[in-house]
Amino acid sequence: MKRYLVLLLVPLLLVACDFDDLPEFRFQTEKRNYRIDMRNLVRDISTYARDIEEDFIVVPQGGTGLVTSDGRSTGTIQEAYLEAVNGLGVEGLFFGAQNVDQPTPDEESQRLRDLLDLAVDNASITVLVTDFANSQRNIDEAYRLIEDAGFTGFVAPSRQLDSIPDYPAEIPGLNRRDIDTLAQARNFLHLTNPRLYSTRQELIDALAATDFDLLILDFFFNGQPYTAAQLQQLQLKPDGGRRLLLAYMSIGQAESNRFYWQNSWPTNPPTWLVEEVAGNPGNYHVRYWEDGWRDILFGSGDDYLDRILDSAFDGVYLDYVDEYEFFEEE
């Protein structure tokens, strides 16, 4: 009889409890929504940056599925997320999703197109497409498809994103205008791997000689940030028109070549550090919703974002926004 009384009392006790006092129970019963966590991270980065610099540009790369509640074109539009960003970056929309110079499968291309079109139709969003092709025929076709879709494009000859293409000879959308907002950019260069350049100044000189409206660069050159004079050199196109500079910033993975990395982490990791990314040595999955990782990214004074805000960059290009897919699969 006593056993039955206990069994009857347990549900009543649970109802009477304040579950905020039971963290272990809450941890075991709650299921994280990794998409919401990533949207919140992007929004918090945007809010923090714009409180300091009102016109700061925020462009998440990948994670196109965050546009709607469930990643489908039939899902609910995430208006607050779209309001927090100026543009969306996507790679391999028409060429190179699987292999360089190979067309992206129609089904995948259309899936992304549907989501991107929703973003454009429901918010003031600029779509930056980085495709990958190295034959002149496919480069021309990629630029044509990007333009027909109403997006702004760059076609890279390799996935390394380490060079300034020599084809086409004239940059698509070439213009002499001042570029003050992301929406005004008619073309861009995406070069975040400086491995082909011996010094910072060599890379700066090469970039400064181009006529692109927008440059997407890593904030660091082999661990060193660019000087104020070097960034000032990049701000003007050769014809004198102003252009925009976006700094690459990984928010979904930690990288062992960054200023924040500690050599003890692989054997004694912080709670937010997970495992090394398969096939990408030096990159690590992170629990991007945890405070320890967020403090590295922004809000602590000596963090990643504040360093960018203190420089001449006009905004950030946020990478590994699709990290939520890793945790969903796990």
mmCIF file of C-alpha atoms in Angstrom:
data_model
loop_
_atom_site.group_PDB
_atom_site.id
_atom_site.type_symbol
_atom_site.label_atom_id
_atom_site.label_comp_id
_atom_site.label_asym_id
_atom_site.label_seq_id
_atom_site.Cartn_x
_atom_site.Cartn_y
_atom_site.Cartn_z
ATOM 1 C CA MET A 1 0.000 0.000 0.000
ATOM 2 C CA LYS A 2 2.808 2.458 0.872
ATOM 3 C CA ARG A 3 4.388 1.840 -2.512
ATOM 4 C CA TYR A 4 1.168 2.821 -4.285
ATOM 5 C CA LEU A 5 0.828 5.972 -2.198
ATOM 6 C CA VAL A 6 4.349 7.023 -3.186
ATOM 7 C CA LEU A 7 3.587 6.466 -6.854
ATOM 8 C CA LEU A 8 0.478 8.627 -6.558
ATOM 9 C CA LEU A 9 2.291 11.400 -4.724
ATOM 10 C CA VAL A 10 5.219 11.732 -7.162
ATOM 11 C CA PRO A 11 3.202 13.430 -9.962
ATOM 12 C CA LEU A 12 1.699 15.842 -7.427
ATOM 13 C CA LEU A 13 5.141 16.738 -6.104
ATOM 14 C CA LEU A 14 6.426 17.340 -9.625
ATOM 15 C CA VAL A 15 3.539 19.694 -10.370
ATOM 16 C CA ALA A 16 4.222 21.619 -7.164
ATOM 17 C CA CYS A 17 7.962 21.960 -7.854
ATOM 18 C CA ASP A 18 9.585 25.033 -9.346
ATOM 19 C CA PHE A 19 11.546 23.417 -12.179
ATOM 20 C CA ASP A 20 14.006 26.305 -12.242
ATOM 21 C CA ASP A 21 15.394 24.719 -9.099
ATOM 22 C CA LEU A 22 15.912 21.429 -10.920
ATOM 23 C CA PRO A 23 18.545 22.111 -13.610
ATOM 24 C CA GLU A 24 19.351 18.458 -14.166
ATOM 25 C CA PHE A 25 15.712 17.613 -14.776
ATOM 26 C CA ARG A 26 15.325 20.553 -17.154
ATOM 27 C CA PHE A 27 18.493 19.564 -19.024
ATOM 28 C CA GLN A 28 17.215 16.044 -19.554
ATOM 29 C CA THR A 29 13.750 17.046 -20.723
ATOM 30 C CA GLU A 30 14.433 20.079 -22.914
ATOM 31 C CA LYS A 31 15.452 19.669 -26.536
ATOM 32 C CA ARG A 32 17.498 22.464 -28.061
ATOM 33 C CA ASN A 33 16.377 24.090 -31.261
ATOM 34 C CA TYR A 34 19.728 24.608 -32.955
ATOM 35 C CA ARG A 35 18.241 26.789 -35.697
ATOM 36 C CA ILE A 36 16.816 29.214 -33.160
ATOM 37 C CA ASP A 37 20.162 29.225 -31.344
ATOM 38 C CA MET A 38 21.974 30.222 -34.541
ATOM 39 C CA ARG A 39 19.414 32.865 -35.466
ATOM 40 C CA ASN A 40 19.772 34.313 -31.979
ATOM 41 C CA LEU A 41 23.559 34.391 -32.295
ATOM 42 C CA VAL A 42 23.434 36.246 -35.614
ATOM 43 C CA ARG A 43 20.826 38.670 -34.279
ATOM 44 C CA ASP A 44 22.820 39.343 -31.103
ATOM 45 C CA ILE A 45 25.971 40.008 -33.132
ATOM 46 C CA SER A 46 24.023 42.411 -35.335
ATOM 47 C CA THR A 47 22.411 44.216 -32.397
ATOM 48 C CA TYR A 48 25.724 44.600 -30.598
ATOM 49 C CA ALA A 49 27.531 45.901 -33.687
ATOM 50 C CA ARG A 50 24.797 48.323 -34.733
ATOM 51 C CA ASP A 51 24.578 49.795 -31.252
ATOM 52 C CA ILE A 52 28.195 50.856 -31.800
ATOM 53 C CA GLU A 53 28.079 51.582 -35.535
ATOM 54 C CA GLU A 54 24.591 52.130 -36.904
ATOM 55 C CA ASP A 55 25.361 51.282 -40.532
ATOM 56 C CA PHE A 56 27.476 48.211 -39.797
ATOM 57 C CA ILE A 57 26.847 45.494 -42.397
ATOM 58 C CA VAL A 58 26.068 41.899 -41.382
ATOM 59 C CA VAL A 59 26.014 39.087 -43.953
ATOM 60 C CA PRO A 60 25.670 35.458 -42.836
ATOM 61 C CA GLN A 61 27.219 32.908 -45.214
ATOM 62 C CA GLY A 62 25.344 29.630 -45.656
ATOM 63 C CA GLY A 63 22.526 28.525 -43.400
ATOM 64 C CA THR A 64 19.968 29.606 -46.000
ATOM 65 C CA GLY A 65 17.462 27.373 -44.229
ATOM 66 C CA LEU A 66 17.307 29.905 -41.391
ATOM 67 C CA VAL A 67 15.156 32.136 -43.603
ATOM 68 C CA THR A 68 12.094 30.101 -42.589
ATOM 69 C CA SER A 69 11.122 28.249 -39.436
ATOM 70 C CA ASP A 70 11.855 24.794 -40.820
ATOM 71 C CA GLY A 71 14.189 25.470 -43.736
ATOM 72 C CA ARG A 72 11.461 24.873 -46.304
ATOM 73 C CA SER A 73 9.989 27.481 -48.610
ATOM 74 C CA THR A 74 6.573 26.686 -47.098
ATOM 75 C CA GLY A 75 7.767 27.497 -43.576
ATOM 76 C CA THR A 76 7.148 30.683 -41.628
ATOM 77 C CA ILE A 77 9.346 33.605 -42.693
ATOM 78 C CA GLN A 78 11.729 34.578 -39.902
ATOM 79 C CA GLU A 79 11.278 38.324 -40.133
ATOM 80 C CA ALA A 80 13.328 39.224 -37.062
ATOM 81 C CA TYR A 81 16.291 37.287 -38.439
ATOM 82 C CA LEU A 82 16.061 38.971 -41.842
ATOM 83 C CA GLU A 83 15.768 42.398 -40.232
ATOM 84 C CA ALA A 84 19.056 41.746 -38.425
ATOM 85 C CA VAL A 85 21.062 41.180 -41.615
ATOM 86 C CA ASN A 86 21.822 43.209 -44.721
ATOM 87 C CA GLY A 87 22.432 40.313 -47.027
ATOM 88 C CA LEU A 88 22.771 36.559 -47.364
ATOM 89 C CA GLY A 89 25.846 34.779 -48.712
ATOM 90 C CA VAL A 90 25.515 31.480 -50.550
ATOM 91 C CA GLU A 91 28.123 29.297 -52.251
ATOM 92 C CA GLY A 92 27.648 27.033 -55.240
ATOM 93 C CA LEU A 93 24.156 28.191 -56.136
ATOM 94 C CA PHE A 94 24.553 27.424 -59.833
ATOM 95 C CA PHE A 95 28.078 25.996 -60.177
ATOM 96 C CA GLY A 96 30.412 24.221 -57.802
ATOM 97 C CA ALA A 97 28.209 22.963 -54.991
ATOM 98 C CA GLN A 98 29.794 19.532 -55.361
ATOM 99 C CA ASN A 99 32.738 20.004 -57.728
ATOM 100 C CA VAL A 100 34.371 23.056 -59.278
ATOM 101 C CA ASP A 101 33.132 23.764 -62.825
ATOM 102 C CA GLN A 102 30.207 21.363 -62.428
ATOM 103 C CA PRO A 103 26.602 22.611 -62.444
ATOM 104 C CA THR A 104 24.834 22.386 -59.116
ATOM 105 C CA PRO A 105 22.009 19.801 -59.253
ATOM 106 C CA ASP A 106 18.783 21.504 -60.293
ATOM 107 C CA GLU A 107 16.881 20.318 -57.238
ATOM 108 C CA GLU A 108 19.402 21.798 -54.807
ATOM 109 C CA SER A 109 19.750 25.004 -56.794
ATOM 110 C CA GLN A 110 15.982 25.473 -56.865
ATOM 111 C CA ARG A 111 15.635 24.741 -53.147
ATOM 112 C CA LEU A 112 18.098 27.512 -52.341
ATOM 113 C CA ARG A 113 16.566 29.853 -54.924
ATOM 114 C CA ASP A 114 13.129 29.506 -53.352
ATOM 115 C CA LEU A 115 14.437 30.451 -49.909
ATOM 116 C CA LEU A 116 16.570 33.308 -51.209
ATOM 117 C CA ASP A 117 13.664 34.696 -53.218
ATOM 118 C CA LEU A 118 11.550 34.670 -50.065
ATOM 119 C CA ALA A 119 14.232 36.674 -48.261
ATOM 120 C CA VAL A 120 14.431 39.227 -51.088
ATOM 121 C CA ASP A 121 10.660 39.526 -51.343
ATOM 122 C CA ASN A 122 10.124 39.976 -47.604
ATOM 123 C CA ALA A 123 13.097 42.142 -46.600
ATOM 124 C CA SER A 124 15.700 44.504 -48.024
ATOM 125 C CA ILE A 125 18.153 41.679 -48.596
ATOM 126 C CA THR A 126 21.089 41.559 -51.006
ATOM 127 C CA VAL A 127 22.127 38.055 -52.037
ATOM 128 C CA LEU A 128 25.857 37.496 -52.606
ATOM 129 C CA VAL A 129 26.489 34.362 -54.659
ATOM 130 C CA THR A 130 29.944 32.773 -54.801
ATOM 131 C CA ASP A 131 30.028 30.126 -57.515
ATOM 132 C CA PHE A 132 33.003 27.973 -58.516
ATOM 133 C CA ALA A 133 33.980 27.494 -62.159
ATOM 134 C CA ASN A 134 37.200 27.693 -64.167
ATOM 135 C CA SER A 135 36.166 27.192 -67.794
ATOM 136 C CA GLN A 136 35.225 30.369 -69.612
ATOM 137 C CA ARG A 137 31.952 28.884 -70.818
ATOM 138 C CA ASN A 138 30.788 27.972 -67.312
ATOM 139 C CA ILE A 139 32.056 31.220 -65.795
ATOM 140 C CA ASP A 140 29.965 33.162 -68.311
ATOM 141 C CA GLU A 141 26.966 30.929 -67.646
ATOM 142 C CA ALA A 142 27.293 31.322 -63.890
ATOM 143 C CA TYR A 143 27.352 35.107 -64.128
ATOM 144 C CA ARG A 144 24.359 35.029 -66.470
ATOM 145 C CA LEU A 145 22.302 32.843 -64.117
ATOM 146 C CA ILE A 146 23.218 34.954 -61.098
ATOM 147 C CA GLU A 147 22.221 38.145 -62.883
ATOM 148 C CA ASP A 148 18.952 36.641 -64.149
ATOM 149 C CA ALA A 149 18.116 35.666 -60.580
ATOM 150 C CA GLY A 150 18.585 39.271 -59.459
ATOM 151 C CA PHE A 151 21.577 38.476 -57.240
ATOM 152 C CA THR A 152 25.131 39.815 -57.046
ATOM 153 C CA GLY A 153 27.805 37.322 -58.038
ATOM 154 C CA PHE A 154 31.430 36.319 -57.943
ATOM 155 C CA VAL A 155 32.771 33.242 -59.745
ATOM 156 C CA ALA A 156 35.941 31.843 -58.163
ATOM 157 C CA PRO A 157 38.290 29.497 -60.055
ATOM 158 C CA SER A 158 38.760 27.266 -56.984
ATOM 159 C CA ARG A 159 37.188 26.608 -53.606
ATOM 160 C CA GLN A 160 40.376 27.884 -51.951
ATOM 161 C CA LEU A 161 39.200 31.476 -52.513
ATOM 162 C CA ASP A 162 42.837 32.475 -52.756
ATOM 163 C CA SER A 163 43.161 34.420 -56.004
ATOM 164 C CA ILE A 164 41.933 37.306 -58.116
ATOM 165 C CA PRO A 165 40.436 35.794 -61.293
ATOM 166 C CA ASP A 166 41.894 36.903 -64.610
ATOM 167 C CA TYR A 167 38.641 36.076 -66.420
ATOM 168 C CA PRO A 168 36.458 37.806 -67.363
ATOM 169 C CA ALA A 169 38.782 40.643 -68.319
ATOM 170 C CA GLU A 170 36.156 43.219 -67.332
ATOM 171 C CA ILE A 171 34.401 42.796 -64.005
ATOM 172 C CA PRO A 172 30.638 42.229 -64.458
ATOM 173 C CA GLY A 173 28.723 45.306 -63.363
ATOM 174 C CA LEU A 174 31.810 47.512 -63.548
ATOM 175 C CA ASN A 175 30.985 51.065 -62.470
ATOM 176 C CA ARG A 176 32.584 54.266 -61.168
ATOM 177 C CA ARG A 177 30.007 54.997 -58.465
ATOM 178 C CA ASP A 178 30.615 55.394 -54.752
ATOM 179 C CA ILE A 179 29.355 52.312 -52.925
ATOM 180 C CA ASP A 180 27.967 53.236 -49.514
ATOM 181 C CA THR A 181 25.485 50.406 -48.920
ATOM 182 C CA LEU A 182 25.491 46.700 -49.681
ATOM 183 C CA ALA A 183 22.520 47.109 -52.026
ATOM 184 C CA GLN A 184 24.560 49.462 -54.231
ATOM 185 C CA ALA A 185 27.294 46.889 -54.904
ATOM 186 C CA ARG A 186 27.115 45.439 -58.416
ATOM 187 C CA ASN A 187 30.019 43.005 -57.996
ATOM 188 C CA PHE A 188 32.387 41.675 -55.355
ATOM 189 C CA LEU A 189 35.595 39.760 -54.782
ATOM 190 C CA HIS A 190 35.703 36.912 -52.268
ATOM 191 C CA LEU A 191 39.318 36.244 -51.248
ATOM 192 C CA THR A 192 39.720 34.939 -47.714
ATOM 193 C CA ASN A 193 42.786 32.718 -48.140
ATOM 194 C CA PRO A 194 45.987 34.785 -48.626
ATOM 195 C CA ARG A 195 48.284 31.787 -49.115
ATOM 196 C CA LEU A 196 49.505 32.918 -52.566
ATOM 197 C CA TYR A 197 50.794 36.225 -51.230
ATOM 198 C CA SER A 198 54.056 36.593 -49.331
ATOM 199 C CA THR A 199 53.227 39.731 -47.356
ATOM 200 C CA ARG A 200 50.233 41.766 -46.275
ATOM 201 C CA GLN A 201 51.284 44.655 -48.490
ATOM 202 C CA GLU A 202 51.627 42.439 -51.551
ATOM 203 C CA LEU A 203 48.020 41.333 -51.137
ATOM 204 C CA ILE A 204 46.828 44.868 -50.392
ATOM 205 C CA ASP A 205 48.497 46.226 -53.535
ATOM 206 C CA ALA A 206 46.920 43.503 -55.671
ATOM 207 C CA LEU A 207 43.452 44.119 -54.222
ATOM 208 C CA ALA A 208 43.746 47.892 -54.449
ATOM 209 C CA ALA A 209 44.366 47.617 -58.201
ATOM 210 C CA THR A 210 40.985 45.939 -58.793
ATOM 211 C CA ASP A 211 37.680 47.664 -59.534
ATOM 212 C CA PHE A 212 35.380 45.527 -57.378
ATOM 213 C CA ASP A 213 32.643 47.334 -55.445
ATOM 214 C CA LEU A 214 32.992 45.032 -52.437
ATOM 215 C CA LEU A 215 35.900 43.043 -51.016
ATOM 216 C CA ILE A 216 35.374 40.097 -48.644
ATOM 217 C CA LEU A 217 38.651 39.437 -46.815
ATOM 218 C CA ASP A 218 39.895 37.654 -43.774
ATOM 219 C CA PHE A 219 40.456 40.121 -40.958
ATOM 220 C CA PHE A 220 43.939 38.649 -40.492
ATOM 221 C CA PHE A 221 46.892 37.945 -42.782
ATOM 222 C CA ASN A 222 48.688 34.937 -41.292
ATOM 223 C CA GLY A 223 47.565 36.002 -37.836
ATOM 224 C CA GLN A 224 48.288 39.705 -38.287
ATOM 225 C CA PRO A 225 45.504 42.283 -38.718
ATOM 226 C CA TYR A 226 45.892 44.801 -41.505
ATOM 227 C CA THR A 227 47.101 48.270 -40.622
ATOM 228 C CA ALA A 228 44.828 51.299 -40.771
ATOM 229 C CA ALA A 229 46.837 52.610 -43.740
ATOM 230 C CA GLN A 230 46.451 49.331 -45.631
ATOM 231 C CA LEU A 231 42.686 49.271 -45.169
ATOM 232 C CA GLN A 232 42.473 52.911 -46.140
ATOM 233 C CA GLN A 233 44.293 52.002 -49.348
ATOM 234 C CA LEU A 234 41.579 49.436 -50.108
ATOM 235 C CA GLN A 235 38.639 51.749 -49.483
ATOM 236 C CA LEU A 236 38.955 53.461 -52.861
ATOM 237 C CA LYS A 237 38.733 51.856 -56.284
ATOM 238 C CA PRO A 238 41.392 52.876 -58.822
ATOM 239 C CA ASP A 239 38.937 55.326 -60.399
ATOM 240 C CA GLY A 240 38.421 57.025 -57.020
ATOM 241 C CA GLY A 241 35.009 55.588 -56.183
ATOM 242 C CA ARG A 242 34.478 54.308 -52.641
ATOM 243 C CA ARG A 243 33.975 50.586 -52.049
ATOM 244 C CA LEU A 244 32.995 48.409 -49.099
ATOM 245 C CA LEU A 245 35.117 46.023 -47.038
ATOM 246 C CA LEU A 246 33.678 43.011 -45.215
ATOM 247 C CA ALA A 247 35.743 41.006 -42.715
ATOM 248 C CA TYR A 248 35.431 37.234 -42.630
ATOM 249 C CA MET A 249 34.466 35.913 -39.199
ATOM 250 C CA SER A 250 33.734 32.287 -38.320
ATOM 251 C CA ILE A 251 30.924 32.027 -35.764
ATOM 252 C CA GLY A 252 29.992 28.350 -36.083
ATOM 253 C CA GLN A 253 33.438 26.769 -35.820
ATOM 254 C CA ALA A 254 36.582 27.544 -33.849
ATOM 255 C CA GLU A 255 39.851 27.758 -35.782
ATOM 256 C CA SER A 256 43.195 26.848 -34.269
ATOM 257 C CA ASN A 257 45.062 29.611 -36.144
ATOM 258 C CA ARG A 258 43.090 32.433 -34.514
ATOM 259 C CA PHE A 259 44.198 34.852 -31.794
ATOM 260 C CA TYR A 260 41.882 33.291 -29.211
ATOM 261 C CA TRP A 261 43.129 29.706 -29.573
ATOM 262 C CA GLN A 262 44.896 28.083 -26.631
ATOM 263 C CA ASN A 263 47.208 25.132 -27.198
ATOM 264 C CA SER A 264 45.795 23.281 -24.189
ATOM 265 C CA TRP A 265 42.295 23.081 -25.654
ATOM 266 C CA PRO A 266 42.668 19.829 -27.663
ATOM 267 C CA THR A 267 43.453 17.892 -24.466
ATOM 268 C CA ASN A 268 41.637 20.126 -21.979
ATOM 269 C CA PRO A 269 38.776 21.700 -23.934
ATOM 270 C CA PRO A 270 36.393 24.348 -22.637
ATOM 271 C CA THR A 271 32.778 23.199 -22.330
ATOM 272 C CA TRP A 272 31.766 24.786 -25.616
ATOM 273 C CA LEU A 273 34.490 23.113 -27.726
ATOM 274 C CA VAL A 274 33.416 19.838 -29.334
ATOM 275 C CA GLU A 275 35.468 17.828 -31.820
ATOM 276 C CA GLU A 276 37.682 18.538 -34.797
ATOM 277 C CA VAL A 277 35.787 18.859 -38.052
ATOM 278 C CA ALA A 278 36.202 15.762 -40.206
ATOM 279 C CA GLY A 279 38.268 16.579 -43.289
ATOM 280 C CA ASN A 280 39.094 20.096 -42.101
ATOM 281 C CA PRO A 281 42.073 19.954 -39.712
ATOM 282 C CA GLY A 282 42.335 22.893 -37.349
ATOM 283 C CA ASN A 283 38.603 23.592 -37.394
ATOM 284 C CA TYR A 284 36.467 22.525 -34.436
ATOM 285 C CA HIS A 285 32.744 22.239 -33.918
ATOM 286 C CA VAL A 286 31.502 24.500 -31.131
ATOM 287 C CA ARG A 287 28.391 24.751 -28.987
ATOM 288 C CA TYR A 288 27.798 28.193 -30.380
ATOM 289 C CA TRP A 289 25.000 28.990 -27.942
ATOM 290 C CA GLU A 290 27.262 28.794 -24.879
ATOM 291 C CA ASP A 291 28.480 31.978 -23.204
ATOM 292 C CA GLY A 292 32.166 31.023 -23.350
ATOM 293 C CA TRP A 293 32.148 30.939 -27.160
ATOM 294 C CA ARG A 294 29.909 33.989 -27.480
ATOM 295 C CA ASP A 295 32.330 35.966 -25.273
ATOM 296 C CA ILE A 296 35.102 35.201 -27.743
ATOM 297 C CA LEU A 297 32.975 36.488 -30.593
ATOM 298 C CA PHE A 298 31.589 39.718 -29.139
ATOM 299 C CA GLY A 299 30.844 41.802 -26.087
ATOM 300 C CA SER A 300 33.978 41.304 -23.983
ATOM 301 C CA GLY A 301 36.049 44.234 -25.244
ATOM 302 C CA ASP A 302 38.993 42.272 -26.650
ATOM 303 C CA ASP A 303 36.838 39.928 -28.715
ATOM 304 C CA TYR A 304 36.688 39.167 -32.431
ATOM 305 C CA LEU A 305 33.888 41.566 -33.362
ATOM 306 C CA ASP A 306 35.207 44.515 -31.373
ATOM 307 C CA ARG A 307 38.527 44.222 -33.185
ATOM 308 C CA ILE A 308 36.674 44.460 -36.485
ATOM 309 C CA LEU A 309 34.543 47.363 -35.265
ATOM 310 C CA ASP A 310 37.701 49.247 -34.282
ATOM 311 C CA SER A 311 39.051 48.902 -37.832
ATOM 312 C CA ALA A 312 38.062 50.382 -41.206
ATOM 313 C CA PHE A 313 35.959 47.362 -42.200
ATOM 314 C CA ASP A 314 32.346 48.203 -43.020
ATOM 315 C CA GLY A 315 30.897 44.935 -41.786
ATOM 316 C CA VAL A 316 31.273 41.209 -41.262
ATOM 317 C CA TYR A 317 30.818 38.122 -43.402
ATOM 318 C CA LEU A 318 29.775 35.423 -40.931
ATOM 319 C CA ASP A 319 30.819 31.886 -41.827
ATOM 320 C CA TYR A 320 29.705 28.413 -40.703
ATOM 321 C CA VAL A 321 26.220 29.697 -39.989
ATOM 322 C CA ASP A 322 25.038 26.255 -41.121
ATOM 323 C CA GLU A 323 26.717 24.625 -38.094
ATOM 324 C CA TYR A 324 23.245 23.892 -36.718
ATOM 325 C CA GLU A 325 23.034 21.071 -39.265
ATOM 326 C CA PHE A 326 25.880 19.232 -37.526
ATOM 327 C CA PHE A 327 24.053 19.226 -34.209
ATOM 328 C CA GLU A 328 20.727 18.285 -35.795
ATOM 329 C CA GLU A 329 22.393 15.247 -37.360
ATOM 330 C CA GLU A 330 24.033 14.334 -34.064
#
